[in-house]
CSV table of C-alpha atoms in Angstrom, one decimal:
chain,number,residue,atom,x,y,z
A,1,MET,CA,-33.6,-29.6,4.2
A,2,LEU,CA,-34.0,-30.0,8.0
A,3,ASP,CA,-31.2,-32.6,8.2
A,4,GLN,CA,-28.8,-30.3,6.3
A,5,PHE,CA,-28.7,-27.8,9.2
A,6,ASP,CA,-25.7,-28.2,11.4
A,7,LEU,CA,-26.1,-25.9,14.5
A,8,LYS,CA,-23.9,-26.9,17.4
A,9,ASN,CA,-25.8,-28.0,20.5
A,10,GLU,CA,-29.2,-29.6,20.4
A,11,ARG,CA,-31.1,-26.3,20.3
A,12,GLN,CA,-31.4,-25.4,16.6
A,13,LEU,CA,-32.7,-22.6,14.6
A,14,LEU,CA,-34.5,-24.1,11.6
A,15,ALA,CA,-34.8,-22.2,8.4
A,16,VAL,CA,-35.6,-23.2,4.9
A,17,VAL,CA,-34.4,-21.1,2.0
A,18,GLN,CA,-35.5,-21.6,-1.6
A,19,ILE,CA,-33.6,-19.5,-4.1
A,20,ALA,CA,-33.8,-19.7,-7.9
A,21,THR,CA,-31.1,-18.0,-9.9
A,22,PHE,CA,-31.4,-17.8,-13.6
A,23,PRO,CA,-28.0,-17.9,-15.3
A,24,ASN,CA,-28.7,-15.1,-17.7
A,25,SER,CA,-30.5,-12.8,-15.3
A,26,LYS,CA,-28.9,-9.8,-13.6
A,27,CYS,CA,-30.5,-10.4,-10.3
A,28,ILE,CA,-31.2,-13.1,-7.8
A,29,ILE,CA,-34.9,-14.0,-7.4
A,30,THR,CA,-35.8,-15.1,-3.9
A,31,TRP,CA,-39.0,-17.2,-3.9
A,32,GLY,CA,-39.2,-17.1,-0.2
A,33,ILE,CA,-37.6,-17.5,3.1
A,34,VAL,CA,-39.9,-19.6,5.3
A,35,PHE,CA,-39.3,-20.0,9.0
A,36,LEU,CA,-40.6,-23.4,10.2
A,37,GLN,CA,-39.7,-23.2,13.8
A,38,LEU,CA,-37.8,-21.2,16.4
A,39,ILE,CA,-36.7,-23.6,19.2
A,40,ALA,CA,-35.3,-21.9,22.2
A,41,ILE,CA,-32.6,-20.0,20.4
A,42,SER,CA,-29.6,-20.0,22.6
A,43,GLN,CA,-26.2,-18.5,22.2
A,44,THR,CA,-23.6,-21.2,22.9
A,45,ILE,CA,-20.2,-20.7,24.2
A,46,TYR,CA,-17.6,-21.9,21.8
A,47,ALA,CA,-14.0,-22.5,22.9
A,48,GLN,CA,-11.6,-20.4,20.8
A,49,VAL,CA,-9.6,-22.9,18.7
A,50,GLN,CA,-6.2,-22.5,17.2
A,51,PRO,CA,-6.4,-22.3,13.4
A,52,THR,CA,-5.1,-25.1,11.3
A,53,GLN,CA,-2.4,-24.2,8.9
A,54,SER,CA,-3.6,-24.0,5.3
A,55,SER,CA,-1.6,-25.9,2.7
A,56,GLN,CA,0.2,-23.9,0.1
A,57,ASN,CA,-2.4,-23.1,-2.5
A,58,TRP,CA,-1.9,-20.5,-5.2
A,59,HIS,CA,-5.6,-19.9,-5.7
A,60,MET,CA,-7.0,-20.1,-2.2
A,61,PRO,CA,-5.9,-17.3,0.2
A,62,ASP,CA,-4.2,-18.4,3.4
A,63,LEU,CA,-5.9,-16.5,6.2
A,64,SER,CA,-4.1,-18.3,9.1
A,65,ASN,CA,-1.8,-15.4,9.8
A,66,VAL,CA,-0.4,-15.2,13.3
A,67,PRO,CA,-2.0,-17.6,15.9
A,68,LEU,CA,-3.9,-15.8,18.7
A,69,LYS,CA,-2.2,-16.2,22.1
A,70,SER,CA,-5.3,-16.1,24.1
A,71,ASP,CA,-7.2,-18.7,26.1
A,72,SER,CA,-10.4,-16.6,26.3
A,73,GLN,CA,-13.7,-17.8,24.9
A,74,SER,CA,-16.1,-16.2,22.5
A,75,ASP,CA,-19.9,-16.4,22.8
A,76,TYR,CA,-21.6,-16.6,19.4
A,77,THR,CA,-24.5,-18.1,17.6
A,78,GLU,CA,-23.6,-20.1,14.5
A,79,ILE,CA,-25.7,-21.1,11.5
A,80,LYS,CA,-24.2,-23.6,9.0
A,81,ASP,CA,-26.0,-25.0,6.0
A,82,SER,CA,-26.1,-25.0,2.2
A,83,ILE,CA,-28.1,-22.9,-0.3
A,84,PRO,CA,-30.4,-25.3,-2.2
A,85,ILE,CA,-30.1,-23.9,-5.8
A,86,ARG,CA,-26.4,-24.7,-6.2
A,87,GLY,CA,-25.6,-26.5,-2.9
A,88,THR,CA,-23.2,-23.7,-1.9
A,89,GLU,CA,-22.2,-24.1,1.7
A,90,TYR,CA,-22.4,-21.1,4.0
A,91,LEU,CA,-21.7,-20.1,7.5
A,92,ILE,CA,-22.9,-17.3,9.8
A,93,ARG,CA,-21.5,-16.4,13.2
A,94,VAL,CA,-22.9,-13.6,15.4
A,95,PRO,CA,-21.3,-12.8,18.7
A,96,ASN,CA,-23.1,-11.9,21.9
A,97,ASN,CA,-21.3,-8.5,21.8
A,98,TRP,CA,-22.3,-7.8,18.2
A,99,ASN,CA,-21.3,-4.2,17.3
A,100,GLY,CA,-23.8,-4.1,14.4
A,101,THR,CA,-21.3,-4.5,11.6
A,102,LEU,CA,-21.4,-7.6,9.4
A,103,LEU,CA,-18.4,-8.8,7.4
A,104,ASN,CA,-19.4,-10.9,4.4
A,105,ASP,CA,-16.7,-13.0,2.7
A,106,LEU,CA,-16.7,-15.5,-0.2
A,107,ASP,CA,-14.2,-17.7,1.7
A,108,TYR,CA,-15.7,-17.4,5.2
A,109,ARG,CA,-17.0,-21.0,5.5
A,110,LYS,CA,-13.4,-22.4,5.2
A,111,SER,CA,-11.6,-19.6,7.1
A,112,ALA,CA,-13.9,-19.1,10.0
A,113,ASP,CA,-11.4,-20.4,12.5
A,114,SER,CA,-8.5,-18.4,11.1
A,115,SER,CA,-6.7,-16.0,13.5
A,116,ARG,CA,-8.2,-13.0,11.7
A,117,ASN,CA,-11.8,-14.2,11.8
A,118,LEU,CA,-11.6,-15.4,15.4
A,119,LEU,CA,-10.2,-12.1,16.5
A,120,LEU,CA,-12.8,-10.1,14.6
A,121,LEU,CA,-15.6,-12.2,16.2
A,122,LYS,CA,-14.1,-11.6,19.6
A,123,GLN,CA,-14.1,-7.9,18.8
A,124,GLY,CA,-17.8,-7.9,18.1
A,125,TYR,CA,-18.1,-8.3,14.4
A,126,ALA,CA,-20.6,-10.7,12.9
A,127,LEU,CA,-19.2,-12.7,10.0
A,128,SER,CA,-20.8,-14.6,7.2
A,129,GLY,CA,-20.0,-16.1,3.8
A,130,THR,CA,-19.7,-19.1,1.7
A,131,ALA,CA,-17.3,-21.8,0.6
A,132,ARG,CA,-16.0,-22.1,-2.9
A,133,ARG,CA,-18.0,-24.7,-4.8
A,134,PRO,CA,-16.1,-27.9,-5.7
A,135,GLU,CA,-16.7,-27.6,-9.4
A,136,ARG,CA,-15.4,-24.0,-9.5
A,137,LEU,CA,-12.3,-24.8,-11.6
A,138,ASP,CA,-14.4,-26.3,-14.4
A,139,ASN,CA,-17.4,-24.0,-14.0
A,140,TYR,CA,-16.2,-20.7,-12.6
A,141,ASP,CA,-18.8,-17.9,-12.6
A,142,PRO,CA,-18.3,-14.9,-10.3
A,143,ALA,CA,-21.9,-13.8,-11.0
A,144,HIS,CA,-23.2,-17.0,-9.4
A,145,GLU,CA,-20.9,-16.5,-6.4
A,146,ILE,CA,-22.3,-13.0,-6.0
A,147,HIS,CA,-25.8,-14.5,-6.0
A,148,ASP,CA,-24.8,-16.9,-3.3
A,149,LEU,CA,-23.4,-14.0,-1.2
A,150,ILE,CA,-26.6,-12.1,-1.6
A,151,SER,CA,-28.5,-15.2,-0.5
A,152,VAL,CA,-26.4,-15.3,2.7
A,153,LEU,CA,-27.2,-11.7,3.4
A,154,ASP,CA,-30.9,-12.5,2.9
A,155,ILE,CA,-30.6,-15.4,5.4
A,156,PHE,CA,-28.7,-13.3,7.9
A,157,GLU,CA,-31.3,-10.4,7.8
A,158,SER,CA,-34.2,-12.8,8.1
A,159,ILE,CA,-32.8,-14.3,11.3
A,160,PHE,CA,-30.8,-11.6,13.0
A,161,GLY,CA,-32.2,-8.4,11.5
A,162,LYS,CA,-30.6,-5.8,9.3
A,163,PRO,CA,-27.0,-4.9,10.3
A,164,LYS,CA,-26.1,-1.4,11.0
A,165,GLN,CA,-23.5,-1.7,8.2
A,166,VAL,CA,-22.3,-4.5,5.9
A,167,ILE,CA,-18.8,-4.7,4.6
A,168,GLN,CA,-18.1,-7.1,1.8
A,169,LEU,CA,-14.5,-8.2,1.8
A,170,GLY,CA,-12.4,-11.0,0.3
A,171,CYS,CA,-9.1,-11.9,-1.4
A,172,SER,CA,-8.3,-13.4,-4.8
A,173,GLY,CA,-11.7,-14.6,-6.2
A,174,GLY,CA,-13.2,-13.1,-3.0
A,175,GLY,CA,-11.8,-9.8,-4.1
A,176,THR,CA,-13.2,-10.2,-7.6
A,177,VAL,CA,-16.7,-10.5,-6.3
A,178,THR,CA,-16.1,-7.7,-3.8
A,179,LEU,CA,-15.3,-5.3,-6.6
A,180,ALA,CA,-18.5,-6.3,-8.4
A,181,MET,CA,-20.6,-6.0,-5.3
A,182,ALA,CA,-19.4,-2.5,-4.8
A,183,GLU,CA,-20.4,-1.7,-8.4
A,184,ILE,CA,-23.8,-3.5,-8.8
A,185,HIS,CA,-25.1,-4.1,-5.3
A,186,PRO,CA,-24.7,-0.8,-3.4
A,187,ASP,CA,-28.2,-1.4,-1.9
A,188,ARG,CA,-26.9,-4.5,0.0
A,189,ILE,CA,-23.5,-3.3,1.3
A,190,ASP,CA,-22.1,-0.2,2.8
A,191,GLY,CA,-18.4,-0.7,2.0
A,192,ALA,CA,-16.0,-3.1,0.4
A,193,ILE,CA,-12.4,-4.3,0.9
A,194,ALA,CA,-10.9,-6.1,-2.1
A,195,GLY,CA,-7.6,-7.9,-1.7
A,196,CYS,CA,-5.6,-9.0,-4.7
A,197,ALA,CA,-8.7,-8.8,-6.8
A,198,SER,CA,-8.8,-9.7,-10.4
A,199,THR,CA,-10.9,-8.5,-13.3
A,200,SER,CA,-10.9,-11.8,-15.3
A,201,PRO,CA,-10.5,-10.5,-18.9
A,202,TRP,CA,-7.8,-8.0,-17.7
A,203,MET,CA,-5.9,-10.8,-15.9
A,204,ALA,CA,-6.2,-13.1,-18.9
A,205,ASN,CA,-4.8,-10.5,-21.3
A,206,THR,CA,-2.1,-9.2,-19.0
A,207,HIS,CA,-0.9,-12.8,-18.6
A,208,LEU,CA,-1.1,-13.2,-22.4
A,209,ASP,CA,1.2,-10.2,-23.1
A,210,GLY,CA,4.2,-11.5,-21.3
A,211,LEU,CA,3.9,-15.0,-22.8
A,212,PHE,CA,3.3,-13.5,-26.3
A,213,VAL,CA,6.7,-11.8,-26.1
A,214,LEU,CA,8.4,-15.0,-25.0
A,215,LYS,CA,6.7,-16.9,-27.8
A,216,ALA,CA,7.6,-14.3,-30.5
A,217,LEU,CA,11.2,-14.0,-29.4
A,218,ILE,CA,12.2,-17.3,-27.7
A,219,ALA,CA,9.8,-20.2,-28.2
A,220,PRO,CA,7.6,-19.7,-31.3
A,221,ASP,CA,6.5,-23.3,-31.4
A,222,LEU,CA,5.2,-23.5,-27.8
A,223,PRO,CA,1.5,-22.8,-27.0
A,224,ILE,CA,0.2,-20.0,-24.8
A,225,VAL,CA,-3.6,-20.3,-25.2
A,226,ASN,CA,-6.0,-23.2,-25.2
A,227,LEU,CA,-3.8,-25.0,-22.8
A,228,PRO,CA,-4.9,-28.5,-21.6
A,229,LEU,CA,-5.4,-29.1,-17.8
A,230,THR,CA,-5.1,-32.8,-18.2
A,231,GLU,CA,-2.0,-35.0,-17.6
A,232,PRO,CA,0.4,-35.7,-19.1
A,233,GLU,CA,-0.3,-33.1,-21.7
A,234,ILE,CA,0.1,-30.0,-19.5
A,235,SER,CA,3.3,-31.3,-17.8
A,236,ILE,CA,4.8,-32.0,-21.2
A,237,ILE,CA,4.1,-28.4,-22.3
A,238,GLY,CA,5.4,-27.0,-19.0
A,239,THR,CA,8.7,-29.0,-19.3
A,240,LYS,CA,9.3,-27.6,-22.8
A,241,TRP,CA,8.6,-24.0,-21.6
A,242,GLN,CA,11.0,-24.5,-18.6
A,243,LYS,CA,13.7,-25.8,-21.0
A,244,ALA,CA,13.3,-22.9,-23.4
A,245,ILE,CA,13.5,-20.2,-20.7
A,246,LYS,CA,16.4,-21.8,-18.9
A,247,ASN,CA,18.3,-22.0,-22.2
A,248,ALA,CA,17.5,-18.4,-23.0
A,249,GLN,CA,18.8,-17.3,-19.6
A,250,LYS,CA,22.2,-18.6,-20.5
A,251,THR,CA,22.7,-16.0,-23.2
A,252,PRO,CA,22.8,-12.2,-23.1
A,253,GLU,CA,20.1,-12.1,-25.8
A,254,GLY,CA,17.9,-14.4,-23.9
A,255,ARG,CA,18.3,-12.5,-20.7
A,256,ALA,CA,17.4,-9.2,-22.4
A,257,ARG,CA,14.3,-10.8,-24.0
A,258,ILE,CA,13.1,-12.2,-20.7
A,259,ALA,CA,13.3,-8.7,-19.2
A,260,LEU,CA,11.4,-7.3,-22.1
A,261,ALA,CA,8.6,-9.8,-21.7
A,262,ILE,CA,8.2,-9.0,-18.0
A,263,THR,CA,8.2,-5.3,-18.7
A,264,ILE,CA,5.7,-5.4,-21.6
A,265,GLY,CA,3.5,-7.8,-19.7
A,266,GLN,CA,3.6,-5.5,-16.7
A,267,TRP,CA,4.3,-8.5,-14.5
A,268,PRO,CA,6.1,-8.0,-11.2
A,269,ALA,CA,9.8,-8.8,-11.4
A,270,TRP,CA,9.6,-10.3,-7.9
A,271,GLY,CA,6.5,-12.4,-7.4
A,272,GLY,CA,4.9,-15.8,-7.7
A,273,PRO,CA,3.4,-18.8,-5.8
A,274,GLY,CA,5.1,-20.5,-2.8
A,275,LYS,CA,8.1,-18.9,-1.2
A,276,ALA,CA,10.3,-16.2,-2.8
A,277,PRO,CA,13.3,-17.9,-4.5
A,278,ILE,CA,15.5,-14.9,-3.9
A,279,PRO,CA,15.4,-11.7,-1.9
A,280,GLU,CA,13.6,-8.7,-3.5
A,281,PRO,CA,16.1,-7.1,-6.0
A,282,ASP,CA,17.4,-3.6,-6.2
A,283,ALA,CA,15.4,-2.3,-9.2
A,284,ASN,CA,18.3,0.1,-10.0
A,285,ASN,CA,20.6,-2.9,-10.6
A,286,ALA,CA,19.8,-4.2,-14.1
A,287,ASN,CA,21.5,-7.6,-13.6
A,288,ASP,CA,19.9,-8.3,-10.2
A,289,LEU,CA,16.5,-7.2,-11.5
A,290,GLN,CA,16.8,-9.5,-14.5
A,291,GLU,CA,17.8,-12.4,-12.3
A,292,SER,CA,14.7,-11.9,-10.2
A,293,MET,CA,12.6,-11.6,-13.3
A,294,TYR,CA,14.0,-15.0,-14.5
A,295,GLN,CA,13.4,-16.7,-11.1
A,296,SER,CA,9.9,-15.4,-10.9
A,297,LEU,CA,9.1,-16.3,-14.5
A,298,LEU,CA,10.1,-20.0,-13.9
A,299,LYS,CA,7.2,-20.1,-11.4
A,300,LEU,CA,4.7,-18.6,-13.9
A,301,LEU,CA,5.2,-20.5,-17.1
A,302,PRO,CA,2.4,-22.7,-18.3
A,303,SER,CA,1.9,-25.8,-16.1
A,304,LYS,CA,-0.7,-27.5,-14.0
A,305,GLN,CA,0.2,-25.2,-11.1
A,306,THR,CA,-0.6,-22.0,-13.1
A,307,PHE,CA,-4.1,-22.7,-14.2
A,308,GLY,CA,-5.4,-19.3,-12.8
A,309,THR,CA,-6.2,-17.9,-16.2
A,310,SER,CA,-6.9,-21.3,-17.9
A,311,MET,CA,-9.9,-21.8,-15.6
A,312,LEU,CA,-11.4,-18.6,-17.1
A,313,GLU,CA,-11.6,-20.4,-20.4
A,314,GLN,CA,-13.1,-23.5,-18.9
A,315,SER,CA,-16.2,-21.7,-17.8
A,316,ALA,CA,-16.9,-19.5,-20.9
A,317,PRO,CA,-17.7,-20.9,-24.3
A,318,GLY,CA,-14.4,-20.4,-26.0
A,319,GLN,CA,-11.0,-18.8,-25.8
A,320,LEU,CA,-11.0,-15.5,-23.9
A,321,ARG,CA,-7.6,-14.0,-24.4
A,322,TRP,CA,-6.8,-11.6,-27.2
A,323,ASN,CA,-4.1,-9.1,-28.4
A,324,THR,CA,-5.6,-8.0,-31.7
A,325,GLY,CA,-5.0,-4.3,-32.1
A,326,VAL,CA,-2.3,-4.1,-29.4
A,327,ASP,CA,0.7,-2.0,-30.2
A,328,TYR,CA,3.6,-3.5,-28.2
A,329,GLN,CA,5.8,-0.5,-28.7
A,330,VAL,CA,3.2,1.5,-26.7
A,331,SER,CA,2.9,-1.4,-24.2
A,332,PHE,CA,6.7,-1.1,-23.6
A,333,SER,CA,6.6,2.6,-23.2
A,334,ASN,CA,3.8,2.2,-20.6
A,335,GLY,CA,6.0,0.0,-18.5
A,336,ASP,CA,7.8,0.5,-15.2
A,337,THR,CA,10.5,3.1,-15.5
A,338,LEU,CA,13.3,1.1,-13.9
A,339,TYR,CA,12.3,-2.1,-15.7
A,340,LYS,CA,12.6,-0.2,-19.0
A,341,ALA,CA,16.0,1.1,-18.1
A,342,ALA,CA,17.2,-2.4,-17.3
A,343,VAL,CA,15.8,-3.7,-20.7
A,344,GLN,CA,17.6,-0.9,-22.6
A,345,LYS,CA,20.9,-1.7,-20.8
A,346,LEU,CA,20.6,-5.4,-21.3
A,347,TYR,CA,19.8,-5.0,-25.0
A,348,LYS,CA,22.8,-2.7,-25.4
A,349,GLU,CA,25.0,-5.3,-23.7
A,350,ALA,CA,23.6,-8.1,-25.9
A,351,LYS,CA,24.2,-5.9,-29.0
A,352,ILE,CA,20.7,-6.4,-30.4
A,353,ASP,CA,18.3,-3.7,-31.6
A,354,LEU,CA,15.4,-3.2,-29.2
A,355,LYS,CA,13.4,-1.3,-31.8
A,356,LYS,CA,13.7,-4.2,-34.3
A,357,GLU,CA,12.6,-6.6,-31.6
A,358,LEU,CA,9.5,-4.6,-30.8
A,359,LYS,CA,8.7,-4.5,-34.5
A,360,LYS,CA,9.1,-8.3,-34.6
A,361,ILE,CA,6.7,-8.7,-31.7
A,362,ASN,CA,4.2,-6.5,-33.4
A,363,SER,CA,4.4,-8.5,-36.6
A,364,PHE,CA,3.9,-11.9,-34.9
A,365,GLU,CA,0.6,-13.7,-35.5
A,366,ARG,CA,-2.0,-12.4,-33.0
A,367,VAL,CA,-4.3,-14.2,-30.7
A,368,LYS,CA,-8.0,-13.7,-31.3
A,369,ALA,CA,-10.7,-14.2,-28.7
A,370,ASN,CA,-13.9,-16.1,-29.3
A,371,PRO,CA,-16.7,-13.5,-29.4
A,372,LYS,CA,-18.9,-15.9,-27.4
A,373,ALA,CA,-16.3,-16.0,-24.6
A,374,VAL,CA,-16.1,-12.2,-24.6
A,375,LYS,CA,-19.9,-11.9,-24.5
A,376,TRP,CA,-20.0,-14.3,-21.6
A,377,TRP,CA,-17.5,-12.3,-19.6
A,378,SER,CA,-19.2,-9.0,-20.4
A,379,ALA,CA,-22.2,-9.9,-18.1
A,380,PRO,CA,-22.7,-7.9,-14.9
A,381,GLY,CA,-20.7,-9.5,-12.1
A,382,ARG,CA,-18.2,-11.2,-14.4
A,383,THR,CA,-16.3,-8.1,-15.2
A,384,HIS,CA,-15.8,-4.6,-13.7
A,385,LEU,CA,-16.6,-1.1,-15.1
A,386,GLY,CA,-14.7,1.1,-12.6
A,387,LYS,CA,-17.9,2.5,-11.1
A,388,PRO,CA,-18.0,1.7,-7.3
A,389,LYS,CA,-21.1,3.1,-5.7
A,390,VAL,CA,-20.0,2.5,-2.1
A,391,PRO,CA,-16.6,3.1,-0.4
A,392,LEU,CA,-14.1,0.6,-1.9
A,393,LEU,CA,-10.6,0.0,-0.5
A,394,ARG,CA,-8.4,-2.1,-2.8
A,395,ILE,CA,-5.2,-3.7,-1.4
A,396,ASN,CA,-2.6,-5.6,-3.3
A,397,THR,CA,0.8,-7.2,-2.5
A,398,SER,CA,3.7,-6.2,-4.6
A,399,GLY,CA,4.9,-9.7,-5.3
A,400,ASP,CA,1.6,-11.0,-6.6
A,401,ALA,CA,2.2,-12.6,-9.9
A,402,LEU,CA,-1.3,-14.0,-10.3
A,403,VAL,CA,-3.2,-10.8,-9.9
A,404,TYR,CA,-0.6,-8.3,-10.9
A,405,PRO,CA,-0.4,-5.0,-8.9
A,406,THR,CA,-0.7,-3.2,-12.2
A,407,MET,CA,-4.3,-4.4,-12.4
A,408,GLY,CA,-5.1,-2.4,-9.3
A,409,GLN,CA,-3.6,0.7,-10.8
A,410,GLY,CA,-5.6,0.1,-14.0
A,411,TYR,CA,-8.8,0.0,-11.9
A,412,LYS,CA,-7.8,3.2,-10.2
A,413,GLU,CA,-7.3,4.8,-13.6
A,414,LEU,CA,-10.7,3.7,-14.8
A,415,VAL,CA,-12.4,4.9,-11.6
A,416,LYS,CA,-10.8,8.3,-12.0
A,417,GLU,CA,-11.9,8.5,-15.7
A,418,ASN,CA,-15.4,7.6,-14.7
A,419,GLY,CA,-15.5,10.2,-11.9
A,420,TYR,CA,-15.9,7.8,-9.0
A,421,SER,CA,-12.6,8.6,-7.2
A,422,ASP,CA,-14.4,9.8,-4.0
A,423,PHE,CA,-15.5,6.2,-3.4
A,424,PHE,CA,-12.1,4.6,-4.0
A,425,ARG,CA,-8.7,4.2,-2.3
A,426,MET,CA,-5.8,1.9,-3.2
A,427,ALA,CA,-3.0,0.6,-0.9
A,428,TYR,CA,0.0,-1.6,-1.6
A,429,VAL,CA,1.8,-4.1,0.7
A,430,ASN,CA,5.5,-4.9,0.0
A,431,ARG,CA,5.5,-8.6,0.3
A,432,TRP,CA,5.9,-11.7,-2.0
A,433,GLY,CA,2.9,-13.8,-2.9
A,434,HIS,CA,-0.8,-13.7,-3.6
A,435,CYS,CA,-3.1,-12.6,-0.8
A,436,SER,CA,-0.2,-12.8,1.7
A,437,PHE,CA,-1.5,-10.0,3.9
A,438,SER,CA,-0.7,-10.0,7.6
A,439,LEU,CA,-3.3,-10.0,10.3
A,440,SER,CA,-2.6,-6.4,11.3
A,441,GLU,CA,-2.8,-5.3,7.7
A,442,TRP,CA,-6.3,-6.8,7.4
A,443,LEU,CA,-7.3,-5.2,10.7
A,444,SER,CA,-6.2,-1.7,9.6
A,445,ALA,CA,-8.0,-2.1,6.3
A,446,ILE,CA,-11.2,-3.0,8.1
A,447,GLU,CA,-10.8,-0.1,10.6
A,448,ILE,CA,-10.2,2.4,7.7
A,449,MET,CA,-13.4,1.2,6.0
A,450,VAL,CA,-15.5,1.5,9.3
A,451,GLN,CA,-14.3,5.0,9.7
A,452,ARG,CA,-15.1,5.9,6.1
A,453,ILE,CA,-18.6,4.5,6.4
A,454,GLU,CA,-19.4,6.1,9.8
A,455,ASN,CA,-17.8,9.5,9.1
A,456,GLY,CA,-18.6,9.9,5.4
A,457,VAL,CA,-15.1,10.9,4.5
A,458,TRP,CA,-11.9,8.9,4.0
A,459,PRO,CA,-9.3,9.0,6.8
A,460,LYS,CA,-5.7,9.2,5.7
A,461,THR,CA,-4.7,6.1,3.8
A,462,ASP,CA,-1.0,6.8,3.1
A,463,SER,CA,1.4,4.0,4.0
A,464,ASP,CA,2.8,5.6,7.2
A,465,THR,CA,-0.7,6.1,8.6
A,466,LEU,CA,-1.8,2.5,7.6
A,467,ASN,CA,1.3,1.0,9.3
A,468,LYS,CA,0.8,3.0,12.5
A,469,LEU,CA,-2.8,2.0,12.6
A,470,ALA,CA,-2.0,-1.7,11.9
A,471,ASN,CA,0.6,-1.7,14.7
A,472,SER,CA,-1.8,-0.1,17.2
A,473,LEU,CA,-4.5,-2.7,16.4
A,474,TYR,CA,-2.2,-5.8,16.6
A,475,SER,CA,1.5,-5.2,17.4
A,476,ASN,CA,2.5,-8.9,17.0
A,477,SER,CA,2.0,-8.8,13.2
A,478,GLU,CA,4.2,-7.2,10.6
A,479,ALA,CA,2.7,-4.3,8.6
A,480,ARG,CA,4.4,-3.5,5.3
A,481,PHE,CA,2.2,-0.9,3.6
A,482,TYR,CA,4.5,1.1,1.3
A,483,ASN,CA,4.6,3.7,-1.5
A,484,HIS,CA,4.5,1.5,-4.6
A,485,ARG,CA,6.1,2.6,-7.8
A,486,GLU,CA,3.4,2.4,-10.5
A,487,VAL,CA,3.8,1.9,-14.2
A,488,LYS,CA,3.2,4.8,-16.6
A,489,ALA,CA,-0.2,3.4,-17.5
A,490,TYR,CA,-1.8,0.0,-17.2
A,491,ASN,CA,-2.0,-1.6,-20.7
A,492,ARG,CA,-5.1,-3.8,-20.5
A,493,ILE,CA,-8.1,-1.9,-19.2
A,494,TRP,CA,-11.2,-3.2,-21.0
A,495,THR,CA,-14.9,-2.6,-20.6
A,496,PRO,CA,-17.5,-4.2,-22.8
A,497,THR,CA,-18.8,-2.5,-25.9
A,498,VAL,CA,-22.2,-3.0,-27.5
A,499,GLN,CA,-20.5,-5.4,-29.9
A,500,ASP,CA,-19.0,-7.4,-27.0
A,501,TYR,CA,-22.5,-7.7,-25.3
A,502,LEU,CA,-23.9,-9.0,-28.6
A,503,GLY,CA,-21.0,-11.4,-29.2
A,504,GLN,CA,-19.9,-9.8,-32.4
């Protein structure tokens, strides 16, 4: 273990951590944290480096943001190592001017030199977290990621003492574990900020609904579940889907059906990976809205680039998605008001009966989940129950077509139903992409959470207040919080039943 430590400078803090996590347990069991030696702990001056630009990656948030225009230096102590039980790499940095607050992030090891994290370090925040494990795509388990994050907190406290307050934050998969930490580990954190956070079964089923409509009405012979992630099989499937949707877009009937699929699926009409293909449409203009739906859909069809939900089925024993018992007429009625208006107009222009189409979808052969997969995803840490026990701020971009904004609304609805609304706030950012938050937007979210923890009450979180706060904290970064138009109700809220836990 000693040769695994990588502390800059020759003066090292040596610590050995042995942690055993049993896959079926609900907690992490720490066998011991044993200090072998403290050798002249010194805080080394690190030159502030410019962040490298992250490559476009749909599944790893880009935290580069706006480069800092400062030549100043930051004094901090750094600990970099790996957790023995799974080999998860972690990183801890504590500045000389530590303000007592620790920010813990699933992706910190890889994003430590981002503009956001360098600025937070300079402002006195300690930061810690892990890197995503290399085998994550084939062996994804957010419960194990939570165990790793708890391990990092244990290591931090053993070396630096207990922080005044701990804020768990993260985006994408980091947001997923943040939601779970707020629900099941209120003893370890004081607040949480979840960006574009998925609840895996919700995401899988919401993604299924849009594809199911397309299969029922446009491409009944093409697959939507049990998709291979190997080449050339997945590319062949992707090419066939692209051809089917492009052909559909050439006809009034096809355009109407594409709009119906997006509306029933509660997918954003403007959203996807990479750069936006067209400007955000006027949702009151049915033709412009449909064109945006089509352009976005082309980026979301099954392919090797859209494996976000397929990876959920690689980790669990069996196919996760299901739509048994779903009434798609109700699903349509729960959709976005302006999307529904566009669908009705397009169907009228195409001279086809919308009610008959909905009946056809409802009569189409359903997708059944493997009970073993549902059981696996029912475990604590792998799903969410809508019961945060510490202040939780959830933020989502409007153009996120991986973790749909409607999922955030669904979580808010579940929190309200459970009586936990005092702990929860939701904010939306009007921007294309997944986890495409600006530096100032992150800073305002963190400041809001600090105020909530320290004062015991939420400050204002309306869009105007958040934008003003963001601009006051960092004026060289765009803040685009806005009043998001929500759907009537999110279609795919799910919490495990006894039968789900038993795998029945």
